[in-house]
Coordinates of C-alpha atoms in Angstrom, one line a residue:
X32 CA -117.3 -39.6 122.4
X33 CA -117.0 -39.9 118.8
X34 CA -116.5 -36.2 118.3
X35 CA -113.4 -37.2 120.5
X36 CA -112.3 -40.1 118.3
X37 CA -112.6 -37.7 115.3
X38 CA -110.4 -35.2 117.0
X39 CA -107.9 -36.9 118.2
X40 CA -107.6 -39.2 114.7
X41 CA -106.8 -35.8 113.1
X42 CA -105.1 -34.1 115.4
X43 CA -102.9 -36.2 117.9
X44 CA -99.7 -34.7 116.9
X45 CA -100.5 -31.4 117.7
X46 CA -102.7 -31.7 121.5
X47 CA -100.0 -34.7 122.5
X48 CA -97.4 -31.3 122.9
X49 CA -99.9 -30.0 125.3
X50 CA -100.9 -32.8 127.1
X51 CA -97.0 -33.8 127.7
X52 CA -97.0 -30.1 129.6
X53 CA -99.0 -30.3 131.6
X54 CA -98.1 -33.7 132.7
X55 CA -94.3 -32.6 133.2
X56 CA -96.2 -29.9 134.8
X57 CA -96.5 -32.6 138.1
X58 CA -93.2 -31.3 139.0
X59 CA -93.9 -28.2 140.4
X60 CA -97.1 -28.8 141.6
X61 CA -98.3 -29.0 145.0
X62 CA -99.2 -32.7 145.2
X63 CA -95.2 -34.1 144.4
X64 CA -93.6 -31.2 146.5
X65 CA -95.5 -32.8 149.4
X66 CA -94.1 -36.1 149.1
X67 CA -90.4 -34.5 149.7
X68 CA -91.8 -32.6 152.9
X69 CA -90.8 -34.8 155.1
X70 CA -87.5 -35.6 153.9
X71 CA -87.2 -31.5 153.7
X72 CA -87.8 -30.8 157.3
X73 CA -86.1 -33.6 158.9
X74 CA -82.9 -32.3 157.0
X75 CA -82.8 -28.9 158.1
X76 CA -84.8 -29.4 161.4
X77 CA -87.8 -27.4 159.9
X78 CA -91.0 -27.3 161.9
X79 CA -94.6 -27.4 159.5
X80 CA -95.7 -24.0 159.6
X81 CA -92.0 -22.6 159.2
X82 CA -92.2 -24.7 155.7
X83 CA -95.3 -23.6 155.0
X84 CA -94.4 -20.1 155.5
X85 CA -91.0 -20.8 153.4
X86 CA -92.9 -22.7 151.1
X87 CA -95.8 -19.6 150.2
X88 CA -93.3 -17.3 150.0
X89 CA -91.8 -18.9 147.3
X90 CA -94.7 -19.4 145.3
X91 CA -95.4 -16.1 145.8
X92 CA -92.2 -14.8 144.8
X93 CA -92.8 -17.4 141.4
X94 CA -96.1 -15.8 141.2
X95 CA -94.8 -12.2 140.7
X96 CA -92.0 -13.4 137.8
X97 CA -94.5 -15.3 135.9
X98 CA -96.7 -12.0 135.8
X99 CA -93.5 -10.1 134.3
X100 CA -92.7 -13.2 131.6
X101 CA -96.2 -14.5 130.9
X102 CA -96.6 -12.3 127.8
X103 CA -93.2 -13.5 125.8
X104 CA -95.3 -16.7 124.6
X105 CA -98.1 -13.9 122.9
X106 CA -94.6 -12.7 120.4
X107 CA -91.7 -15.6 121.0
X108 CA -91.4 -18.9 118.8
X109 CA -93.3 -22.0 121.2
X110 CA -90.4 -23.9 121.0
X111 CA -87.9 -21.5 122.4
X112 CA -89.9 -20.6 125.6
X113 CA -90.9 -24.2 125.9
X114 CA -87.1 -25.3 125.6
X115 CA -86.4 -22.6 128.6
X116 CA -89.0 -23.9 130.6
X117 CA -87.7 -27.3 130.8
X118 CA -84.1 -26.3 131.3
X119 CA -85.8 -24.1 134.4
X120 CA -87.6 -27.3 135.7
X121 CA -84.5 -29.6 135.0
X122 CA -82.1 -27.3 137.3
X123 CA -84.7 -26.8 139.8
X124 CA -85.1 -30.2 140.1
X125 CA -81.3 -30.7 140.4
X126 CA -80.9 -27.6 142.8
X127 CA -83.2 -29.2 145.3
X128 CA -81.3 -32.5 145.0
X129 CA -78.1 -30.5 146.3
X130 CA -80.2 -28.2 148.8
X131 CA -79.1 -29.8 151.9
X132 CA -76.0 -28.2 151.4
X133 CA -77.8 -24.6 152.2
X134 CA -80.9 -23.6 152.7
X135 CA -81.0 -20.7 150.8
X136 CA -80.4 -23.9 147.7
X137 CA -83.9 -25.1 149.1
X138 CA -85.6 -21.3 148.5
X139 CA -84.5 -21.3 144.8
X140 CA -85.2 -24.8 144.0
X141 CA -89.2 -24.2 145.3
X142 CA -89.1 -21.0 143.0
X143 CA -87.7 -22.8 140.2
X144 CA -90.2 -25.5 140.6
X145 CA -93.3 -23.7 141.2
X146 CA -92.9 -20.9 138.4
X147 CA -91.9 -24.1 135.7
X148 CA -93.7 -26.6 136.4
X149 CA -97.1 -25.3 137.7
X150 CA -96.6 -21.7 136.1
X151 CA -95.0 -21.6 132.9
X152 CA -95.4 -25.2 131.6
X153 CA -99.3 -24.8 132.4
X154 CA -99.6 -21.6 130.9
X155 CA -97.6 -22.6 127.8
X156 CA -100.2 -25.5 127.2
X157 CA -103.2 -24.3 127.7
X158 CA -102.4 -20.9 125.9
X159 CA -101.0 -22.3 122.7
X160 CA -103.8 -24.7 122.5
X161 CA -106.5 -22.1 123.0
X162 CA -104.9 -19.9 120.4
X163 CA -104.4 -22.4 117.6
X164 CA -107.6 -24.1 117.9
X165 CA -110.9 -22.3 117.9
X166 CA -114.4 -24.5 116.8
X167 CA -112.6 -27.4 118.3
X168 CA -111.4 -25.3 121.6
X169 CA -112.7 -27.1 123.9
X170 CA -111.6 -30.5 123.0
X171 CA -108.2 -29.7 122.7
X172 CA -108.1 -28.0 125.9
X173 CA -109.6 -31.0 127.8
X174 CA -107.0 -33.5 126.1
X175 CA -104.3 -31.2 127.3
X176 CA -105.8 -31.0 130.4
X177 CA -105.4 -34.9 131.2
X178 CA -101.7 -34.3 131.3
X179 CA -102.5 -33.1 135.3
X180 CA -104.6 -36.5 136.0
X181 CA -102.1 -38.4 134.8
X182 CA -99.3 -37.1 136.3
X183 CA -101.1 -37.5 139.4
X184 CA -101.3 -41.3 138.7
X185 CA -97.3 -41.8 138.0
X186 CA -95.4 -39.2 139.6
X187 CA -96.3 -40.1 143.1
X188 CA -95.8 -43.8 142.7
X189 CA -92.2 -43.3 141.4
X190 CA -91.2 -40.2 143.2
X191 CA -92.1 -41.8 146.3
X192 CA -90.5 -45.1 145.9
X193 CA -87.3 -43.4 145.2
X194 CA -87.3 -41.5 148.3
X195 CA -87.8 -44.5 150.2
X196 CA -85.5 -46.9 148.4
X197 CA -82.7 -43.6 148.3
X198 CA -83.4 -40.8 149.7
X199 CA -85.1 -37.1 148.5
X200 CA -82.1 -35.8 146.7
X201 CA -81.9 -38.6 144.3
X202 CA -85.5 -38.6 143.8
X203 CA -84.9 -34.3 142.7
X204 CA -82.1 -35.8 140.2
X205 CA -83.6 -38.4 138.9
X206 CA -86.4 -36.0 137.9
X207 CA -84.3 -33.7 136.5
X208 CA -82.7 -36.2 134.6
X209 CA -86.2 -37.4 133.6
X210 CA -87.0 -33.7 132.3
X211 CA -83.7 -33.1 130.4
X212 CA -84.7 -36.7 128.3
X213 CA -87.6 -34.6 127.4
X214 CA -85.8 -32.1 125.9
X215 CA -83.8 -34.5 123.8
X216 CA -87.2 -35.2 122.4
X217 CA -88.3 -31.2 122.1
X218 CA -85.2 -31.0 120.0
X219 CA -87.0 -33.2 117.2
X220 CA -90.2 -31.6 117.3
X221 CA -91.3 -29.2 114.9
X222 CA -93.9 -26.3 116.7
X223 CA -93.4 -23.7 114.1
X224 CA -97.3 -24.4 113.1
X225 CA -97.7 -23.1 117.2
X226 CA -96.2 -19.7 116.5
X227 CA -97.8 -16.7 116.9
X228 CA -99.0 -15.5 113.9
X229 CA -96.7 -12.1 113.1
X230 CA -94.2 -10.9 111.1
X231 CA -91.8 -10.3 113.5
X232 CA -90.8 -11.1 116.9
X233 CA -89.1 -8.4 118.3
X234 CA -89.5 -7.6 122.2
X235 CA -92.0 -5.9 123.5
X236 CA -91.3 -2.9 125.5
X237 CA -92.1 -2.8 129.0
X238 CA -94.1 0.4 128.7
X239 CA -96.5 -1.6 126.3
X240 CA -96.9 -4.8 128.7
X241 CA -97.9 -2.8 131.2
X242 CA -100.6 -0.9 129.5
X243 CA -102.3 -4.2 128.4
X244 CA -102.0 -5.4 132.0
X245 CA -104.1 -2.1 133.4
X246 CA -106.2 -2.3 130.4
X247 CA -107.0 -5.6 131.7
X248 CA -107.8 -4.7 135.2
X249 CA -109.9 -1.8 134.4
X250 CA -112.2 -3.6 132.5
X251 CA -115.6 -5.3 134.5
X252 CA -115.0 -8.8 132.5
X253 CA -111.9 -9.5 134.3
X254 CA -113.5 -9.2 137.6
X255 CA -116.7 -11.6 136.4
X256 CA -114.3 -13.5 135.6
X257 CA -111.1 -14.0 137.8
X258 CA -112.8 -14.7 141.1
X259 CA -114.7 -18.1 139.9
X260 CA -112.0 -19.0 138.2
X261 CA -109.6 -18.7 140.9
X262 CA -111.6 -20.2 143.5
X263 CA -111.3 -23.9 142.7
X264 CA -107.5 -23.7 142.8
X265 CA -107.6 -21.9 146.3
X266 CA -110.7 -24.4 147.8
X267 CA -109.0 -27.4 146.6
X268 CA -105.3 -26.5 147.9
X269 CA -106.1 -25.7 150.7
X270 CA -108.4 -28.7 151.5
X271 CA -105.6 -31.0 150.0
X272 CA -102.7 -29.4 151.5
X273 CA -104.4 -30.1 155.2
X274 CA -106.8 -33.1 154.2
X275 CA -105.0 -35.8 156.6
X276 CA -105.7 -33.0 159.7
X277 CA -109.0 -32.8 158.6
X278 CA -109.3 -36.7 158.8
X279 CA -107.7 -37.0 162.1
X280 CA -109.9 -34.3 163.5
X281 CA -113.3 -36.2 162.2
X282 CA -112.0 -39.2 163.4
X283 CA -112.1 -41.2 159.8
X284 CA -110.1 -44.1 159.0
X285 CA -107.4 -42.4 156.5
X286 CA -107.1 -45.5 154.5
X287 CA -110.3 -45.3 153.7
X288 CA -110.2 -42.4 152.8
X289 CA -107.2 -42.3 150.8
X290 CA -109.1 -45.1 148.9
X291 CA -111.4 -42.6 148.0
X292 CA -109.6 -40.5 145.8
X293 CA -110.0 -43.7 143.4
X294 CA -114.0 -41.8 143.2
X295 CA -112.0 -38.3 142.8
X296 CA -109.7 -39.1 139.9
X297 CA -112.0 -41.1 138.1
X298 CA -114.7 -38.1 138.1
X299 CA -111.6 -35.7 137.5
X300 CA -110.6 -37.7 134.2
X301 CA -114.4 -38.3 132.9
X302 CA -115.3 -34.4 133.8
X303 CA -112.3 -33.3 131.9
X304 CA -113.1 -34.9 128.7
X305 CA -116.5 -34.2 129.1
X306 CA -116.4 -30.3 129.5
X307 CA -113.8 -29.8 126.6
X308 CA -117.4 -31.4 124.5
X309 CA -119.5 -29.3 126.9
X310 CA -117.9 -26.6 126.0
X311 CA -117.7 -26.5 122.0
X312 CA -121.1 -27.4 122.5
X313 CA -122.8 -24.8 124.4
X314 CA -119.8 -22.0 124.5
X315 CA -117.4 -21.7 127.5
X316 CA -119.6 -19.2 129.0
X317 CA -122.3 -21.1 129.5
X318 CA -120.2 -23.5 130.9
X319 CA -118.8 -21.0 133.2
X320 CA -121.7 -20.2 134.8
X321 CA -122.0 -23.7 136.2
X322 CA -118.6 -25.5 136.8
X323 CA -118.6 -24.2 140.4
X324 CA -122.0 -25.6 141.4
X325 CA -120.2 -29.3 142.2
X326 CA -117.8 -28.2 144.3
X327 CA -119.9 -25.8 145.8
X328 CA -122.8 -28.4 147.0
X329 CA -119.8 -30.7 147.6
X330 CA -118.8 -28.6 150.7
X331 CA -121.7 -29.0 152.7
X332 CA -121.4 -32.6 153.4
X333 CA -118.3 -32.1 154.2
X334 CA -119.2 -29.6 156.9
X335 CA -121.9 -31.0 158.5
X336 CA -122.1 -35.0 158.4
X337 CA -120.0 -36.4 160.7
X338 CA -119.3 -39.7 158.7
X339 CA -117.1 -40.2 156.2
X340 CA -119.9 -40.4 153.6
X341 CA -119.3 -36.7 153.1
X342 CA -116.2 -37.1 152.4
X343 CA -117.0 -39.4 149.6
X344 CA -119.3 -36.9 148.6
X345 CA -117.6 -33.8 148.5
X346 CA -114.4 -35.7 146.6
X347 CA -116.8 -36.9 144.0
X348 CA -118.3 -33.5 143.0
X349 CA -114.9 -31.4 143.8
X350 CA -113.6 -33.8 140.8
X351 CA -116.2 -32.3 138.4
X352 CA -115.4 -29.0 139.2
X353 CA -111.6 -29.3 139.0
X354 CA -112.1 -31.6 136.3
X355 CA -113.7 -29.2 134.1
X356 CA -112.1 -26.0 135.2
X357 CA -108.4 -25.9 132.8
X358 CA -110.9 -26.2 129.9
X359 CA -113.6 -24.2 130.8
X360 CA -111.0 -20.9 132.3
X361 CA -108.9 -20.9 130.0
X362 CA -111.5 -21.3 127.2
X363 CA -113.7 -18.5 128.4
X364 CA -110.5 -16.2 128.4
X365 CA -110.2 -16.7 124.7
X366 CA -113.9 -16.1 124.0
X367 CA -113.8 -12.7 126.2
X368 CA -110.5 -11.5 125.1
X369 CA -109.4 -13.1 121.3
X370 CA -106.4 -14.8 120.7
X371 CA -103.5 -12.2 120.0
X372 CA -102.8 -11.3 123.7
X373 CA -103.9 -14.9 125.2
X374 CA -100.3 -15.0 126.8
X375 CA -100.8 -11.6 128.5
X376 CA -104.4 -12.1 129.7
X377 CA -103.6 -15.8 131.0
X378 CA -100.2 -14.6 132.2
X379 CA -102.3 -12.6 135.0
X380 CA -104.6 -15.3 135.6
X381 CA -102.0 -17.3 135.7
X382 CA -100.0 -15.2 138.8
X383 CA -103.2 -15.2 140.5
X384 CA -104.1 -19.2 140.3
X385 CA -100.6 -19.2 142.0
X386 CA -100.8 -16.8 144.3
X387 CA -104.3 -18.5 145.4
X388 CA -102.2 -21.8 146.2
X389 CA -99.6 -20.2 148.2
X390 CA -102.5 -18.1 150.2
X391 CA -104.8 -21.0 150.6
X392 CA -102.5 -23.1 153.0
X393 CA -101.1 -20.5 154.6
X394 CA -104.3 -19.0 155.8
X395 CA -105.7 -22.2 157.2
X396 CA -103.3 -22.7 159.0
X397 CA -103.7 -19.8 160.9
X398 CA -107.1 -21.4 161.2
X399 CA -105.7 -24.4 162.6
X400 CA -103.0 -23.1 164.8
X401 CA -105.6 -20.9 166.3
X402 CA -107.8 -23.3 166.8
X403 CA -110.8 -22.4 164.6
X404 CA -113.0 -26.0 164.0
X405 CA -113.0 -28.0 161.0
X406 CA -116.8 -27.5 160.0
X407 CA -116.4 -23.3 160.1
X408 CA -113.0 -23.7 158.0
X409 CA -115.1 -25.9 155.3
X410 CA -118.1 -23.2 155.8
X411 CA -115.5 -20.2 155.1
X412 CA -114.7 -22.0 151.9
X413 CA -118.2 -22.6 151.0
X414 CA -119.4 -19.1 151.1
X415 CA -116.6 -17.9 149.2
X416 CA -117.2 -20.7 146.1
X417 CA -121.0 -19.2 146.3
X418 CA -120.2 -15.9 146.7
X419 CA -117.7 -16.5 143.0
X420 CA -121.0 -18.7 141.6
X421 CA -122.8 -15.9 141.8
X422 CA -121.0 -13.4 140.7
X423 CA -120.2 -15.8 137.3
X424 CA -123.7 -15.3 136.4
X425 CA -122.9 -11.9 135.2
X426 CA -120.9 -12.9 132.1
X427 CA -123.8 -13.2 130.5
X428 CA -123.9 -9.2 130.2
X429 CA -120.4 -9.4 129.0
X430 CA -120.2 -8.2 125.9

């Protein structure tokens, strides 16, 4: 840990900007939104599944515009695309407050959220860090990473409370409000250091963006790598997103279990920290090889034991996998494809990691509503993380 010490000593200033994204990040992810569901379908009479359907369609839809504006952060100043991000986040957050008014207010506002906050703000962070630094990659990418675990810590507590002391909508505002202080702060920052490194910044031309995105998908390294990194987003959502029916249906005692995510987070925050080292160490490829194996074993617990042991089990390992993926993806990107078209290369990854969250739910719950058991739904899941395991073993051939 005293590589970390030395790091941070000398470069705090610089990794704080991505750590506070992906923190402010919480707003659009998956874990808050759910904490307004119930609020959301009591006020327009909205069964699960038809939010669930509303609600993948929307990340979808936020999926496809990040593809089409990942690429401005490759050739526009940090702080100018940052400062648009959080204006995006701040007015979602304030059109969802109003969105009992119509629901077609409800549609933009999950948009809004879901292309800032878990789109843009994570792709802003994690791509300027990976660009700027380079021997100390991984490092900085882990630090920025912990934004997500401790997010997961505060948001809840506060967003939650609100909607029970008030109600949903001021719970939106109040985090709108909460992002626009941020901004006040953005104002004072200087990021110029962030910048890509050109002369100018003129736009790019459509013509060109879409070259470099069917350059990229007609090269063999993106599809070594895209599916294992994908995979953990898509396993974990959709476990997460249905984890209570999965309790009910075993039988467990859900606080007990809740009180195991205590085990989960704490593995997330030590993996995280300890894969940035990991992978300055021994290269992100290497590490890429094995980041899945966790969550991989962690399944078959799951599946098979009937007590909640396996549940203990499969939380613990799932937190080294998700704890070391933002630093090991995003890393191994840069080492495959360079630096000067990060944006456009995590851009794609990026609409897929999305679309993967939005697909995830929505296909087991087809699962559920027709019936299909627990264990095969957790078996499903486990052949596909293998099936990606084994096909990361082939970056090793990537030149």
């Amino acid at each position: 840990m005293k590589d970390f010490y030395l790091f941070l000593k000398r470069n705090a200033r610089q990794v704080s900007f991505g750590w506070v994204l992906t923190f402010l990040s919480s707003f659009g992810q998956t874990f808050l939104i759910s904490l307004y569901v119930p609020e959301i379908l009591k006020a327009f009479s909205l069964s699960e599944g038809t939010f669930g359907g509303i609600y993948a369609i929307c990340t979808i839809v936020s999926s496809v515009i990040m593809l089409t504006i990942g690429h401005s952060i490759d050739h526009k100043p940090v702080k100018t695309v940052t400062t648009i991000t959080v204006i995006g986040a701040a007015v979602s957050c304030f059109v969802l407050g109003i969105s009992h008014y119509h629901i077609a207010l409800l549609f933009l506002a999950l948009i809004g959220l879901r292309l800032t906050g878990q789109g843009w703000m994570t792709h802003i962070s994690m791509t300027v860090m990976s660009r700027y630094y380079d021997t100390d990659r991984g490092k900085a990418l882990s630090v920025s990473a912990l934004g997500y675990s401790i997010g997961e810590a505060f948001f809840p507590i506060v967003i939650s409370t609100l909607i029970l002391w008030y109600d949903y909508e001021v719970a939106a505002i109040a985090s709108g409000v909460f992002l626009l202080l941020y901004l006040v702060r953005l104002y004072f920052v200087k990021l110029t250091h962030f910048d890509p490194k050109k002369k100018e910044n003129k736009d790019i031309s459509s013509k060109a963006i879409v070259r470099d995105y069917l350059k990229i998908l007609s090269e063999k390294k993106f599809y070594t790598m895209i599916p294992a990194s994908i995979v953990v987003a898509f396993t974990s959502t959709s476990f997460f997103f249905y984890q209570y029916v999965f309790v009910e249906d075993k039988g467990w005692s859900v606080s007990l279990y809740a009180s195991f995510f205590t085990a989960y987070a704490i593995t997330r925050f030590v993996m995280t920290l300890m894969s940035g080292l990991w992978v300055d160490r021994f290269t992100a490829r290497r590490m890429f090889r094995i980041y899945l194996l966790p969550m991989t074993i962690g399944l078959l617990p799951l599946a098979f034991m009937d007590g909640i042991t396996g549940a203990l089990i499969f939380l613990i390992l799932a937190g080294c996998s998700v704890g070391a993926s933002g630093s090991v993806t995003t890393a191994v990107i840069a080492e495959l494809y360079g630096v000067e078209k990060l944006g456009v290369v995590r851009s794609l990854y990026t609409m897929l990691v999305v679309l993967s969250t939005a697909l995830g739910p929505f296909l087991v719950g087809l699962l559920l509503d027709a019936d299909v058991d627990f264990r095969w739904i957790i078996l499903g899941l486990f052949f596909m993380t293998t099936a990606s395991l084994l096909n990361a073993q082939r970056i090793k051939n990537v030149p």
